[in-house]
Coordinates of C-alpha atoms and ligand atoms in Angstrom, one line a residue:
X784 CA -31.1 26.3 9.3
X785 CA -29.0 25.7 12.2
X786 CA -27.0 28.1 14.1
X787 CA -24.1 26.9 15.9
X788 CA -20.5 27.5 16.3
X789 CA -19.6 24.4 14.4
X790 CA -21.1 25.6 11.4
X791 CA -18.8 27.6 8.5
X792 CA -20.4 30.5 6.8
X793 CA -20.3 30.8 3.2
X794 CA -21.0 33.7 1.3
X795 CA -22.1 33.6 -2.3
X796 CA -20.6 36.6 -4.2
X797 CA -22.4 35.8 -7.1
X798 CA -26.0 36.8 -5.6
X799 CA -25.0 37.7 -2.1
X800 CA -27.0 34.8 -0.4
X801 CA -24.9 33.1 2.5
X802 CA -24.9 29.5 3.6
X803 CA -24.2 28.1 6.8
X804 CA -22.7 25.0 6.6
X805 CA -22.3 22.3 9.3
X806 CA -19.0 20.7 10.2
X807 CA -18.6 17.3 11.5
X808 CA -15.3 16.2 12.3
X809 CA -13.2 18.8 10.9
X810 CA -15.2 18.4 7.7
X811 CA -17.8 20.2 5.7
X812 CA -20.0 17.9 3.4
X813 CA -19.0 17.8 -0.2
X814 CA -22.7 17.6 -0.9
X815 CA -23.7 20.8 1.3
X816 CA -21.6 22.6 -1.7
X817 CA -23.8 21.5 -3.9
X818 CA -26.8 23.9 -2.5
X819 CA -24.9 26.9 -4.0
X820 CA -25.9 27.7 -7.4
X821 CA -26.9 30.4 -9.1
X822 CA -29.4 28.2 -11.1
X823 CA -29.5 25.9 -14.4
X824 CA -26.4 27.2 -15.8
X825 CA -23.9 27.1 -12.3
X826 CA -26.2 24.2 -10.8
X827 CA -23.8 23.8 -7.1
X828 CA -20.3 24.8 -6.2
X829 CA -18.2 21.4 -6.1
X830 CA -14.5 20.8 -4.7
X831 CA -11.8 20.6 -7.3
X832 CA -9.3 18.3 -5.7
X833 CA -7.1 16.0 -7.4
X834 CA -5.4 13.7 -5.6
X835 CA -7.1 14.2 -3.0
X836 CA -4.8 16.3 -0.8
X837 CA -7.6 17.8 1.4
X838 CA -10.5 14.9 0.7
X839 CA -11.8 12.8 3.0
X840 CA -13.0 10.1 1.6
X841 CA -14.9 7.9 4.1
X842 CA -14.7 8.0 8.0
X843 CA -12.8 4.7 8.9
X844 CA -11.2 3.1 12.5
X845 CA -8.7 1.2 11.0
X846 CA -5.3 3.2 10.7
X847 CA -4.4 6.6 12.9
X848 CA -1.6 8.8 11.3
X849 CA -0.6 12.0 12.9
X850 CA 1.6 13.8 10.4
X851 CA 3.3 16.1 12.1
X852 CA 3.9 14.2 15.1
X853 CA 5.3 11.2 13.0
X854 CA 2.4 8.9 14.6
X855 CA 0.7 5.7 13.4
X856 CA -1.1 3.8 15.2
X857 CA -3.4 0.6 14.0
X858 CA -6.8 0.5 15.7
X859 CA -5.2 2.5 18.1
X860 CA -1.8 0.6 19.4
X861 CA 1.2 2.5 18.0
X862 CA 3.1 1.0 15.3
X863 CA 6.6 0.6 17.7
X864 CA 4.9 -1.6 20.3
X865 CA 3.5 -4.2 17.6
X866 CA 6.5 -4.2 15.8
X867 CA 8.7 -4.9 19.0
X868 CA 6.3 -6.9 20.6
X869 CA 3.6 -8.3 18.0
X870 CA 4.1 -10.5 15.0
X871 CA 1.8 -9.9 11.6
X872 CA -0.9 -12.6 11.9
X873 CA -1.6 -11.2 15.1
X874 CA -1.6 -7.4 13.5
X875 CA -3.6 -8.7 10.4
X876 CA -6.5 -10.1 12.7
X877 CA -6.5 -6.8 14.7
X878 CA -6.5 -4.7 11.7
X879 CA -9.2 -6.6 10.1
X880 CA -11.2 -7.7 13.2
X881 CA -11.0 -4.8 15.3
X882 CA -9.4 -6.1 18.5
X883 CA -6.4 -8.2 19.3
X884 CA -7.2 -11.6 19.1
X885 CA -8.1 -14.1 22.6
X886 CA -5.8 -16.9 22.3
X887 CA -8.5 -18.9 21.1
X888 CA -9.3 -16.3 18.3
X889 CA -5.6 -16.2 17.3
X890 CA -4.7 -20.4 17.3
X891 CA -7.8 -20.6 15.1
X892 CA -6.8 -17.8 12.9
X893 CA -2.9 -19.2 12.5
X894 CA -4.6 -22.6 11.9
X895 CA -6.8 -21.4 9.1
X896 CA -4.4 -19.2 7.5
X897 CA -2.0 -22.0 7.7
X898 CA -4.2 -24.3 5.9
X899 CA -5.1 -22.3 3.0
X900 CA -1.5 -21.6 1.7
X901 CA -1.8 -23.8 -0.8
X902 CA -3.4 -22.9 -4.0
X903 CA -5.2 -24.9 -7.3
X904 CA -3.1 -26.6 -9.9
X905 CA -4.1 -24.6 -12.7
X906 CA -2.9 -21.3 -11.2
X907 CA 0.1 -22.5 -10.4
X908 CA -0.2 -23.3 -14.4
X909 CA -1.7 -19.7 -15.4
X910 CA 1.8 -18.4 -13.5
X911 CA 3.9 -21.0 -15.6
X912 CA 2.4 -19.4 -18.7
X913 CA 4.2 -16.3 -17.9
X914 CA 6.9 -14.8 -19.9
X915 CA 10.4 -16.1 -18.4
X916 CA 11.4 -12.2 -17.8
X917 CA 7.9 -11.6 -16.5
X918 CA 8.0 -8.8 -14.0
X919 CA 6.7 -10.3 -10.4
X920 CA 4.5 -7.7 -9.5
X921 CA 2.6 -8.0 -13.0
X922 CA 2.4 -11.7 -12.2
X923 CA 0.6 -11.4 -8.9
X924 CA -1.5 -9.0 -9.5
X925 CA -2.8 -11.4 -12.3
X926 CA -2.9 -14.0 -10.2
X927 CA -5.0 -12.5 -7.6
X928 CA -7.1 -11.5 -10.2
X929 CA -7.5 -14.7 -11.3
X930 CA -8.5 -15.9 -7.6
X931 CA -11.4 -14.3 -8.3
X932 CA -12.4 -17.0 -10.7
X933 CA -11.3 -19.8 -8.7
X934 CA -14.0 -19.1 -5.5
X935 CA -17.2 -17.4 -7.2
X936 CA -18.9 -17.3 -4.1
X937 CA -16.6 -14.7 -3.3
X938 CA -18.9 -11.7 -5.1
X939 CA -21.4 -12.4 -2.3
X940 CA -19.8 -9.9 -0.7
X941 CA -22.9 -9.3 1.8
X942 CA -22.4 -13.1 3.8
X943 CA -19.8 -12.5 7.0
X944 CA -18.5 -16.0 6.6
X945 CA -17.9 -15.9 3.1
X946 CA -16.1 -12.5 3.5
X947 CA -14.4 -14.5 6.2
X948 CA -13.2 -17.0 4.2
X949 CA -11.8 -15.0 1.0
X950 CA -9.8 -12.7 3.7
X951 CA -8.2 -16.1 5.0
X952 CA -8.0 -17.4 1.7
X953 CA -5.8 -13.9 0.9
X954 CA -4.0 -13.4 3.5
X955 CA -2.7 -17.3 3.1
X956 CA -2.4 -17.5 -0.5
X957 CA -0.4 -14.1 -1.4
X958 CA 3.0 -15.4 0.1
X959 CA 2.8 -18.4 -2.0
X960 CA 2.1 -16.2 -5.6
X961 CA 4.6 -13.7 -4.0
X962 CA 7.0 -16.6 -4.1
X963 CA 6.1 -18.3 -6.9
X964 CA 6.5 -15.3 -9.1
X965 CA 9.9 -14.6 -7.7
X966 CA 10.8 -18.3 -8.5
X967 CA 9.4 -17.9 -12.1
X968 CA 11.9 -15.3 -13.1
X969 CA 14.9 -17.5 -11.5
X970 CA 13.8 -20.1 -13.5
X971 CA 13.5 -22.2 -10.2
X972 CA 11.0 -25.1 -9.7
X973 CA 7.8 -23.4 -7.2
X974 CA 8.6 -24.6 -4.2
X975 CA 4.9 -26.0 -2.0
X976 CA 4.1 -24.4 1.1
X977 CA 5.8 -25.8 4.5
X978 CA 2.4 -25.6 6.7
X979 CA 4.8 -26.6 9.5
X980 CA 6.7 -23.2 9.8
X981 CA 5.1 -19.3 10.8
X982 CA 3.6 -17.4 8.1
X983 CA 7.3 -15.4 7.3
X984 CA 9.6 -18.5 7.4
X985 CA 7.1 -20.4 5.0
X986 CA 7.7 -17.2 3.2
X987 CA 11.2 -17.4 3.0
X988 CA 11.5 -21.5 2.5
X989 CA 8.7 -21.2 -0.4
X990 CA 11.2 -18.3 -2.0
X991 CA 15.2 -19.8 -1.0
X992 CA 14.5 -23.7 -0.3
X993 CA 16.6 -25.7 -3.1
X994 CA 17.1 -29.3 -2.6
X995 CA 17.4 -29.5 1.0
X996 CA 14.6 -31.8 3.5
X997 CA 13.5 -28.5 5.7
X998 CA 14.4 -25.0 5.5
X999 CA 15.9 -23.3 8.1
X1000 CA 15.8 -19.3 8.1
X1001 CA 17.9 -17.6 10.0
X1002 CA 15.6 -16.3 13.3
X1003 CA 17.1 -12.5 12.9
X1004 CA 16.1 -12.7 9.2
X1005 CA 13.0 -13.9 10.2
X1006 CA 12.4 -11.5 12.7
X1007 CA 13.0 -8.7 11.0
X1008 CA 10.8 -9.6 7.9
X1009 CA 8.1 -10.3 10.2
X1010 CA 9.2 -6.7 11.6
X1011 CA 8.7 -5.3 8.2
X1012 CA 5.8 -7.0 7.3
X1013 CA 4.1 -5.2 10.5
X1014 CA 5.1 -1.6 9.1
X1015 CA 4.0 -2.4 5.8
X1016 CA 0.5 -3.8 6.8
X1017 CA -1.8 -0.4 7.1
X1018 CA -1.3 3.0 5.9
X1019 CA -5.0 4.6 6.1
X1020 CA -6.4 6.2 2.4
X1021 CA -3.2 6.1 0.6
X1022 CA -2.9 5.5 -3.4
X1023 CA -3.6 2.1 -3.2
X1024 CA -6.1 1.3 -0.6
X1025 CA -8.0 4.2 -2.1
X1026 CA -7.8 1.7 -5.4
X1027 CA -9.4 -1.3 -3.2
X1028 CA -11.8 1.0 -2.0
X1029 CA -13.0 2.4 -5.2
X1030 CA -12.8 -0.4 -7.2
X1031 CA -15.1 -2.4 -4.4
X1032 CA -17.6 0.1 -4.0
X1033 CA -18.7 -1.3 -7.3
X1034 CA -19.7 -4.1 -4.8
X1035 CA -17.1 -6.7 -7.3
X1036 CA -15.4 -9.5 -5.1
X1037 CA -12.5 -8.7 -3.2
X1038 CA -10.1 -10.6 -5.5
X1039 CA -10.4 -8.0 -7.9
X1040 CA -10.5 -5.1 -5.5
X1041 CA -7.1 -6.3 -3.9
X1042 CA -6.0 -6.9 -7.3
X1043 CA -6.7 -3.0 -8.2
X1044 CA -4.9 -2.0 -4.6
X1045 CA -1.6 -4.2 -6.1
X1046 CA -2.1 -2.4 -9.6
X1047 CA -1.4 1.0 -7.8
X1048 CA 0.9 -0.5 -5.5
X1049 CA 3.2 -0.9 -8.6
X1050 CA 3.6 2.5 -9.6
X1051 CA 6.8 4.2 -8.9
X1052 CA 5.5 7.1 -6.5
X1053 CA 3.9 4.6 -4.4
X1054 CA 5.3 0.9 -3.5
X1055 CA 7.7 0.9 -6.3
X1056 CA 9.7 3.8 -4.8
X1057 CA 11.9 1.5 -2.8
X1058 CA 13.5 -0.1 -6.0
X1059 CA 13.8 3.7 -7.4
X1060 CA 15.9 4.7 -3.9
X1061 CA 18.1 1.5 -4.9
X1062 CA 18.9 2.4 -8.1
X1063 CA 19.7 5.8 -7.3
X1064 CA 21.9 5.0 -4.8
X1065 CA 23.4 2.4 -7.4
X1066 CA 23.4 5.5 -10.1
X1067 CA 25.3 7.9 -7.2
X1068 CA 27.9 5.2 -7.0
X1069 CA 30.3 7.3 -4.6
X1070 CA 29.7 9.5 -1.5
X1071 CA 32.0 12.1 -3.8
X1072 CA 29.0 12.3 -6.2
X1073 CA 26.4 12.8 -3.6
X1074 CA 26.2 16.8 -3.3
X1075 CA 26.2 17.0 -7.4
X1076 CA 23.2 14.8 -7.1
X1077 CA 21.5 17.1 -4.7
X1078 CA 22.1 20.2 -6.6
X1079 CA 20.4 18.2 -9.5
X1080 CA 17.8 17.7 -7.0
X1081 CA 17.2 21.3 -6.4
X1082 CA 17.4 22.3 -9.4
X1083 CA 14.2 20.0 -10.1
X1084 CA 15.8 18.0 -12.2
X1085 CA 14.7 14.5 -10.3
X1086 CA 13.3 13.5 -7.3
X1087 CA 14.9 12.5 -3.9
X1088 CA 14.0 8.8 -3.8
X1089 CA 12.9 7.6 -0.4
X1090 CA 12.7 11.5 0.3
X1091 CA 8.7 13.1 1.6
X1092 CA 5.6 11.6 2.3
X1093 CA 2.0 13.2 1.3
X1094 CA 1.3 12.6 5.2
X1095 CA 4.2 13.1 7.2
X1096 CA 5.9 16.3 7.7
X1097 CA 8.1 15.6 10.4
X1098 CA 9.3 12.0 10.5
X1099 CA 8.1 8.7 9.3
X1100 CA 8.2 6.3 12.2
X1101 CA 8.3 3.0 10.1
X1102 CA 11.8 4.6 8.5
X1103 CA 13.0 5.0 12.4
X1104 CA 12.1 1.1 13.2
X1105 CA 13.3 0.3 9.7
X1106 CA 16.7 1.9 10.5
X1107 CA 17.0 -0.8 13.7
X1108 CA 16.3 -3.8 11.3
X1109 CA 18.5 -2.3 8.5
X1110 CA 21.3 -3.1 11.5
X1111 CA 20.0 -6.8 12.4
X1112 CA 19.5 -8.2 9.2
X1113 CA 23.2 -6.4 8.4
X1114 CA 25.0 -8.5 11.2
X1115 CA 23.8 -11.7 9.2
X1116 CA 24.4 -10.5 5.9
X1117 CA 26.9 -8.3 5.8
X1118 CA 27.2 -4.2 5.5
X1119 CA 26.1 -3.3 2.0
X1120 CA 28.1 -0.6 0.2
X1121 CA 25.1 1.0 -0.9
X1122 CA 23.8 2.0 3.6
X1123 CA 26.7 4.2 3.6
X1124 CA 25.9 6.3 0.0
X1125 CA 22.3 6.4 1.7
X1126 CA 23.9 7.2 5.3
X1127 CA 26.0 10.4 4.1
X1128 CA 22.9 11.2 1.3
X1129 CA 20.3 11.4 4.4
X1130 CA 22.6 13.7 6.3
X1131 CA 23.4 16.1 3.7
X1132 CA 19.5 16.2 2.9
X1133 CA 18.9 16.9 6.1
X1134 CA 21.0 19.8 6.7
X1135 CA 19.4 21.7 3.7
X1136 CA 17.5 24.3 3.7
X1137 CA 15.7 23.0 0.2
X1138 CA 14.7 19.6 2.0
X1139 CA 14.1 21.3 5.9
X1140 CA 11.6 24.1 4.1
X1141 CA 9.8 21.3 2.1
X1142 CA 9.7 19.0 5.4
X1143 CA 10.9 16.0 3.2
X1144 CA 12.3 13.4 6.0
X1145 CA 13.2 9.7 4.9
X1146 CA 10.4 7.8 4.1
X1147 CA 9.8 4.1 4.5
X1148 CA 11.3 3.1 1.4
X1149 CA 14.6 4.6 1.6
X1150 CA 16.0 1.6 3.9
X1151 CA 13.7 -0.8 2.7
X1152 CA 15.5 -1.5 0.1
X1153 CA 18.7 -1.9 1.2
X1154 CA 17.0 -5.0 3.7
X1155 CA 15.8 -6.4 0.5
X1156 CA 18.7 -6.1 -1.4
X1157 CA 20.9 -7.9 1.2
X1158 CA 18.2 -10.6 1.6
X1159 CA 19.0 -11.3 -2.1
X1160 CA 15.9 -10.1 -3.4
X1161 CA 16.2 -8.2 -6.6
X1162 CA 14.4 -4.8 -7.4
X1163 CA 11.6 -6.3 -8.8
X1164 CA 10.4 -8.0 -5.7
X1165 CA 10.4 -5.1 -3.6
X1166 CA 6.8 -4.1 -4.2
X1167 CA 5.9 -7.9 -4.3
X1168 CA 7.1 -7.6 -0.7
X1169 CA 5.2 -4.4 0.5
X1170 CA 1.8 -6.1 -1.3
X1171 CA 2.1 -9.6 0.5
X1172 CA 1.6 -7.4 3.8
X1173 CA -0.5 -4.5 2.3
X1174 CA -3.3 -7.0 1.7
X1175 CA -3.8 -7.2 5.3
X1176 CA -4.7 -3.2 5.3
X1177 CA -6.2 -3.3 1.7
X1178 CA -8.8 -6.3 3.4
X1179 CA -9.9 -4.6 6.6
X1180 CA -10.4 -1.5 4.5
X1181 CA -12.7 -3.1 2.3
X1182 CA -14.5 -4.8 4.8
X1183 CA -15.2 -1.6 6.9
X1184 CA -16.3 -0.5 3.3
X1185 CA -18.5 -3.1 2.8
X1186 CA -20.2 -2.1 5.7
X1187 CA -20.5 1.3 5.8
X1188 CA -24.0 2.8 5.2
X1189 CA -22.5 6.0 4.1
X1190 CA -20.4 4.7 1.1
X1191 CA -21.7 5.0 -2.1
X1192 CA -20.2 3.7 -5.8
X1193 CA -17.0 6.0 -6.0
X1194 CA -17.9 8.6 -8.8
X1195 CA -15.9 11.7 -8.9
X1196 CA -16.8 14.9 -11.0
X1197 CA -14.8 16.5 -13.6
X1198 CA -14.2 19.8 -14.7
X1199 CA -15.4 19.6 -18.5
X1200 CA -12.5 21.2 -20.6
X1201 CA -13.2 20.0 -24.1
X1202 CA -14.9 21.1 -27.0
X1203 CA -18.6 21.1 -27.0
X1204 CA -21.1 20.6 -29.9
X1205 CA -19.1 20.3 -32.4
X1206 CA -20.9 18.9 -36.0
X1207 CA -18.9 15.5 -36.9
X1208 CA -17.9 15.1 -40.6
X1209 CA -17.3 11.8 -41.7
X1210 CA -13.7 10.4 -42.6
X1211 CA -14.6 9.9 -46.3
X1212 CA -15.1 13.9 -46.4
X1213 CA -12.3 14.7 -44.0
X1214 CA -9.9 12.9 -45.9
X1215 CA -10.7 13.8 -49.7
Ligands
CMC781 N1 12.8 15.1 -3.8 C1 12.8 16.4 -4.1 N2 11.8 17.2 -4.0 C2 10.7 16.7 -3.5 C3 10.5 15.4 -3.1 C4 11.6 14.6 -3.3 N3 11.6 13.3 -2.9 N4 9.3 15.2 -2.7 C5 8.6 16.3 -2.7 N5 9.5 17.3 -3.2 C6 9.2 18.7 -3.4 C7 8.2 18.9 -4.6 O1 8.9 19.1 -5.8 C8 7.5 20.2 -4.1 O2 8.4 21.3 -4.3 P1 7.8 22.7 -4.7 O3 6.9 23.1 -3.6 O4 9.0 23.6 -4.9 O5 7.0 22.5 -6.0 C9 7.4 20.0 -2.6 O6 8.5 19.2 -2.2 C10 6.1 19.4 -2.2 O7 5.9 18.1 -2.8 P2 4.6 17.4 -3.5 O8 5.0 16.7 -4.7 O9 3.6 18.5 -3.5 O10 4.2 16.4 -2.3 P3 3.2 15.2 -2.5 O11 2.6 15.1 -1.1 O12 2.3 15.4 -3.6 O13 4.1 14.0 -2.8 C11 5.4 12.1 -2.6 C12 4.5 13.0 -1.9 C13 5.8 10.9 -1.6 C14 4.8 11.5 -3.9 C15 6.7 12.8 -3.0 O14 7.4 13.4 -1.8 C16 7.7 12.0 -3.8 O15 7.5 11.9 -5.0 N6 8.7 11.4 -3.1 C17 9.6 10.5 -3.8 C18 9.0 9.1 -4.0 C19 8.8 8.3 -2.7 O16 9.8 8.2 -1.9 N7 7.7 7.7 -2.5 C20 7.4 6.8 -1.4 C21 6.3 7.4 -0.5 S1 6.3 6.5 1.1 C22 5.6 5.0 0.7 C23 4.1 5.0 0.7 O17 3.6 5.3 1.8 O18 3.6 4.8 -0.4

């Protein structure tokens, strides 16, 4: 057994034995655990962990988050110089590749992004078969879904340039659904991709364009999505990427992973808590209501939309660049009535004691919404908006997955609870 200081001594009550476990990186193997049993009836002490609040799940060089310190950084550059200075095809190929592109690297990677916007015929008829009140989100996770079926070669997950070509073929394609499914519900015709405009104001013409020869977006508009798209792009092992993960280490295609990652993505506590921070603020209606609200709050009767994060304690930098764009995409659109509620709410939050003691700061989604709303999105295209750039995090996560030696199929344990042995009497006797 080794015997060094990076090693955590574990005693066994039970029999008395002690263990000596290594740690590597902060960490002690789940699997050392499972050497201390008392024999066939306690077979190996396991961690009972749900959610996963102190799990690490995989070692990864993707995304850096430091909590307390309000720092994230992708593949090392912190998330304020990309957003000033980058734009999000640039951050996607670093994210996914590693290292910002040459300028060779990056023409080819705009070209071939470009060129794979469009997508087959009969999706575009799968998405027409929706209901006409069909929520967005629903439709595009379907729709990636149903990617899967359109490139089989896709499940040879093991072949670089095949992997290659399904992240392009992503990465391309997901504005397009993301648009189409917002058209859908305005009963709009689709409109085709522009593969003459960036990735964001192809985004935005696809979405807005009516009858007119070109689109033209307004630059600060498209700045600042492009901004947004950059904060949205990587977020290490959260809810959903822990999805993509698990759901590929079944080795399926990455259609259907990315498909899982927008299935948690649409859950209220995770991408779906921007539209929750809107309707709140909708439901406060007046700054007069606001410190009723938080009482209600502390009582535990709801939540603080847009209030906490799992990770940060401290601040959330994407909520302090998010702020800045809240102001330029304001100056084209027009102050909404709803920034001040949240303005006055965020102060009186932060001067409490229940909110300071908790460490809940604003989060990403509590102005995110507010951008969306005045860009004339409604609630139901927020998460569609967080998932178009997600993909390019949920895709270099499961490519570093693909690849790593150490991963295994994801297969927690459970703590049995239930009944055991109990003698089954069939329903013809159970019911005379
Ligand atoms: N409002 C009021 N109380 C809260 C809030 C909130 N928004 N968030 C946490 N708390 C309280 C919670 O009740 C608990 O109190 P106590 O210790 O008295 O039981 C304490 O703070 C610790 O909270 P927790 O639930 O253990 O924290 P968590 O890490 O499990 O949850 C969270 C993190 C983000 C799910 C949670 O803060 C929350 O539900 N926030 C509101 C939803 C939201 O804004 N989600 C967006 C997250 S950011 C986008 C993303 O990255 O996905």
């Amino acid at each position: 057994m080794t015997n060094s200081q990076e090693t955590l001594t574990v005693r066994d009550n039970r029999t008395g034995e002690e263990y000596e476990l290594p740690i590597t990186d902060g960490t002690i193997s789940a699997k050392d655990l499972s050497r201390i049993g008392t024999g066939e009836e306690n077979p190996g002490v396991a961690v009972y962990d749900p959610g996963f609040t102190n799990t690490a799940s995989c070692r990864s060089a993707v995304t850096f988050i430091d909590g307390d310190k309000g720092i994230l950084e992708y593949r090392g550059y912190p998330i304020e110089q990309l957003a000033e200075n980058s734009t999000f095809l640039e951050v996607a190929y670093l994210l996914i590749y590693g290292e910002l592109p040459t300028e060779e690297q990056h023409e080819k990677w705009v070209h071939e992004i470009t060129f794979h916007t469009f997508v087959h015929e009969n999706l575009r008829s799968l998405m027409q078969g929706f209901r006409y009140d069909a929520h967005p989100m629903g439709m595009l996770m379907s729709s990636v879904g149903a990617l899967s079926t359109f490139y089989p070669e896709a499940r040879n997950i093991a072949d670089e340039d095949i992997r290659h070509d399904q992240i392009v073929r992503m990465i391309a394609k997901m504005p397009t659904l993301g648009a189409w499914a917002f058209r859908h519900g305005q009963g709009k015709p689709y409109v085709y991709p522009d593969n003459e405009l960036s990735y964001t104001e192809n985004f935005l013409s696809m979405l807005f364009k009516m009858s007119e020869q070109k689109y033209n977006a307004d630059p600060r508009l498209v700045k600042a999505l492009e901004v947004l798209f950059i904060l949205h792009a990587d977020h290490e092992q959260n809810c959903s990427t822990n999805a993509v993960r698990s759901v590929g280490s079944s080795q399926v295609d990455p259609y259907s992973s990315v498909s899982a990652g927008i299935a948690a993505l649409y859950g209220p506590l995770h991408g779906g808590a921007n539209e929750a921070v809107l309707k709140m603020l909708r439901r406060i209606g007046t700054k007069d209501k606001i410190p009723a609200f938080i009482e209600g709050v502390k009582a535990g009767n709801e939540k603080l939309m847009g209030f906490g994060h799992r990770v940060y304690k401290n601040f959330d930098p994407r909520a302090t660049i998010i702020k800045k764009a809240c102001d330029d995409v304001f100056e084209v659109t027009g102050v909404s009535p709803l920034l001040e509620i949240a303005q006055e709410l965020e102060a009186i939050a932060l001067a409490d004691d229940y909110f300071i003691s908790r460490k809940l700061y604003p989060n990403v989604d509590f102005y995110s919404g507010l951008i969306y709303e005045a860009l004339k999105f409604p609630p139901e295209m927020f998460t569609v908006l967080f998932a178009i750039p997600r993909t390019a995090g949920w895709l270099a996560q499961w490519r570093e997955l693909v690849d790593d030696k150490d991963q295994k199929i994801a297969r927690p344990k459970q703590i049995y609870t239930g009944d055991r042995q109990l003698t089954f009497v069939p329903a013809s006797e159970r019911w005379k």
